[in-house]
Tab-separated table of C-alpha atoms in Angstrom:
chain	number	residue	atom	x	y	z
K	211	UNK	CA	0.000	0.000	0.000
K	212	UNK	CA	1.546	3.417	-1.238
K	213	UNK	CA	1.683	6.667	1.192
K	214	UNK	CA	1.327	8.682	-1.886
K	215	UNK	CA	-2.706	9.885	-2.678
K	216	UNK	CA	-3.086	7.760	-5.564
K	217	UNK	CA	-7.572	8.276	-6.340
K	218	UNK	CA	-8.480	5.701	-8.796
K	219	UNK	CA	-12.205	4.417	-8.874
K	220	UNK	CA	-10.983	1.496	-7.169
K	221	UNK	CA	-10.350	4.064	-4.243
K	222	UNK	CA	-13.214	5.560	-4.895
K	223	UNK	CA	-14.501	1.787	-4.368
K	224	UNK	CA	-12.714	1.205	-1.220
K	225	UNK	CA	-14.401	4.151	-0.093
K	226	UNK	CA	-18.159	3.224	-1.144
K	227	UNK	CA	-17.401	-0.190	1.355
K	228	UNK	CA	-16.450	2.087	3.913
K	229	UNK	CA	-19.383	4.587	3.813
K	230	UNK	CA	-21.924	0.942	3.575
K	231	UNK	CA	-19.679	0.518	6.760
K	232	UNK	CA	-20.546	3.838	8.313
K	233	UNK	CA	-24.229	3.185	7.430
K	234	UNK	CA	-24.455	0.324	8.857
K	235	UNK	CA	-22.993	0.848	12.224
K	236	UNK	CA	-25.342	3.685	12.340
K	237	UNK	CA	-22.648	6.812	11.889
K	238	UNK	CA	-19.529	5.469	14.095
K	239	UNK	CA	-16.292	6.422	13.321
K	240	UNK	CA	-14.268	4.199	11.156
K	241	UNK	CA	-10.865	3.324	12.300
K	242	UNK	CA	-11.841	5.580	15.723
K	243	UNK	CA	-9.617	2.595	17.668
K	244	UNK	CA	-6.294	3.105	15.308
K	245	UNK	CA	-4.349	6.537	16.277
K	246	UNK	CA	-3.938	8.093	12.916
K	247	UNK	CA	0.040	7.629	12.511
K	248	UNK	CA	-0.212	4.261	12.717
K	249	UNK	CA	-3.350	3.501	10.495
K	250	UNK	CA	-1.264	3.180	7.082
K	251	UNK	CA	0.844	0.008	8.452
K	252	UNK	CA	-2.289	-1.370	10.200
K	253	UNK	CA	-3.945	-1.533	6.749
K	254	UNK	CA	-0.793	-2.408	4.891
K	255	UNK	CA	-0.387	-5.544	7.448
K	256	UNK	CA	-4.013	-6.739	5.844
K	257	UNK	CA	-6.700	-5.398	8.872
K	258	UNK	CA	-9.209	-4.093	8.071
K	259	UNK	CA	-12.727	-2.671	9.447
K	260	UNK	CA	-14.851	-5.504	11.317
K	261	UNK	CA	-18.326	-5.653	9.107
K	262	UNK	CA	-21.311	-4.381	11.898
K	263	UNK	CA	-22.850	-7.060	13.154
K	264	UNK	CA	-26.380	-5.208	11.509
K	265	UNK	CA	-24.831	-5.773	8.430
K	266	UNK	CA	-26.723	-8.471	6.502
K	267	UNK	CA	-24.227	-11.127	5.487
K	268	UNK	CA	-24.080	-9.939	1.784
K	269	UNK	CA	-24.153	-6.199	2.672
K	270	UNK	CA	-20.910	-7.573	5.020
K	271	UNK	CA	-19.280	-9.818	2.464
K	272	UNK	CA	-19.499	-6.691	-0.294
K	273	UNK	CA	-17.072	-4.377	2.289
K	274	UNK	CA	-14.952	-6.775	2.681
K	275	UNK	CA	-15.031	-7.119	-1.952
K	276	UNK	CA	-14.378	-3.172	-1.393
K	277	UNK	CA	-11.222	-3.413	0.549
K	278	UNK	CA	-9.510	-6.232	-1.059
K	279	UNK	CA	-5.712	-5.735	-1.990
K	280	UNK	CA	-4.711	-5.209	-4.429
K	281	UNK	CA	-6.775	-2.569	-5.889
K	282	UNK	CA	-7.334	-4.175	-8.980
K	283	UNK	CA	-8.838	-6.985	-7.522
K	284	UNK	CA	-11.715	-4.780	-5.566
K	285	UNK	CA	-15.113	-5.026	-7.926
K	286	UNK	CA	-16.084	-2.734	-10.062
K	287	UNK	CA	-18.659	0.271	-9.202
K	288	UNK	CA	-20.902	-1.876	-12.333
K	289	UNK	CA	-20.416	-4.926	-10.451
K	290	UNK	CA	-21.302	-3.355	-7.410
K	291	UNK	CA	-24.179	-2.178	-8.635
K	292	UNK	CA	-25.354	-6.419	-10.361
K	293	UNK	CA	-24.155	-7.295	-6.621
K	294	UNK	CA	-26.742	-5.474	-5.082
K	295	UNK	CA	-29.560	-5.186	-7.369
K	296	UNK	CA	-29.233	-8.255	-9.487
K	297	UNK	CA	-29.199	-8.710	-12.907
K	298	UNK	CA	-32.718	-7.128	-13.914
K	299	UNK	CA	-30.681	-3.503	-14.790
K	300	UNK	CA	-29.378	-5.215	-17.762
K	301	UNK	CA	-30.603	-5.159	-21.177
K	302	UNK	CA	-30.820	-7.161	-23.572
K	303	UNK	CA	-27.198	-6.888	-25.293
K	304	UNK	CA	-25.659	-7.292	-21.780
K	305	UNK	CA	-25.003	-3.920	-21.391
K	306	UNK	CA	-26.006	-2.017	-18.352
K	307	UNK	CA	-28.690	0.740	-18.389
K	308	UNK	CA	-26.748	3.968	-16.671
K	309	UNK	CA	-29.812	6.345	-17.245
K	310	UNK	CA	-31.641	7.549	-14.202
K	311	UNK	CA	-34.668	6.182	-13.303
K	312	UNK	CA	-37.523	7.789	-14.649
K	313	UNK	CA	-39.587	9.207	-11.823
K	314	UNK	CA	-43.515	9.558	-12.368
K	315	UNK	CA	-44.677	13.313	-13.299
K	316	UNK	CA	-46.640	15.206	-10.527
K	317	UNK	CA	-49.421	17.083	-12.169
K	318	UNK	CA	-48.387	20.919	-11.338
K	319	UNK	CA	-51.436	23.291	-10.534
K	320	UNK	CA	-52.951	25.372	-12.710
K	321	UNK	CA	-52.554	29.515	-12.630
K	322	UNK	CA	-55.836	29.424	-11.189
K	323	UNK	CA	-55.693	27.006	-8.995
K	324	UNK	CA	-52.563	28.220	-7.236
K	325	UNK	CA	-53.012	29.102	-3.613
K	326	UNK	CA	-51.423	32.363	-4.498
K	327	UNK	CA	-53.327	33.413	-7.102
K	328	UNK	CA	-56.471	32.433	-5.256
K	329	UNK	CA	-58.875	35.054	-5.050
K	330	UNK	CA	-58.495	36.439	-1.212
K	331	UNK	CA	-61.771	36.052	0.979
K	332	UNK	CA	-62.331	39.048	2.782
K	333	UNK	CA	-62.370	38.542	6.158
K	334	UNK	CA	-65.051	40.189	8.338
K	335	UNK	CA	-63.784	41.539	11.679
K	336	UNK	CA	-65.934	41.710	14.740
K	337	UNK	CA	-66.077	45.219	16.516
């Protein structure tokens, strides 16, 4: 493991498993037991974050794909993504739908309808 800031997506990967790990252990601090100096050679001699024992076993298993060393061997974000959601985001060819999802239309209110443009009801005070 290099000292040098090398950001690759398979960092960016090795960051996604520790953010699920964050989630899942309901905001603690990763690491919070390792002082800081000596968290490079603690990850360089192979430890690594414990999965949360509210993990689900796959949820736990995928950190563990995120840290792997070496990098090259951590999954891909697209095979993260057939991981978790299966293979039903595929199409046809094989290839992977990356769009958005398309999210249902509200209808909007009419000019007239608006609350704002509401004709105001006078309001009778009592004397």
């Amino acid at each position: 493991m290099e000292s040098e800031a090398n950001f690759t997506l398979r960092s960016d990967v090795w960051s996604f498993g520790v953010v699920m790990w964050e989630i899942y252990s309901l905001g603690s601090l990763p690491y919070s037991d390792v002082p800081i100096r000596e968290l490079l050679p603690y990850l360089s001699s192979g430890r690594r974050l414990i999965p949360p024992s509210s993990a689900p076993s796959n949820i736990a298993k995928l950190m563990r794909m995120c840290w792997e060393m070496p990098a090259e061997s951590r999954p891909t974000f697209v095979k993260l993504d057939f991981y978790l959601n299966g293979p039903s985001k595929r199409s046809k060819s094989g290839a992977y739908d990356t769009r958005p999802p398309i999210l249902p239309i509200k209808p909007q209110l009419s000019s007239t309808s608006s609350p704002i443009n509401s004709p105001k009801k006078e309001s009778k005070v009592f004397t």
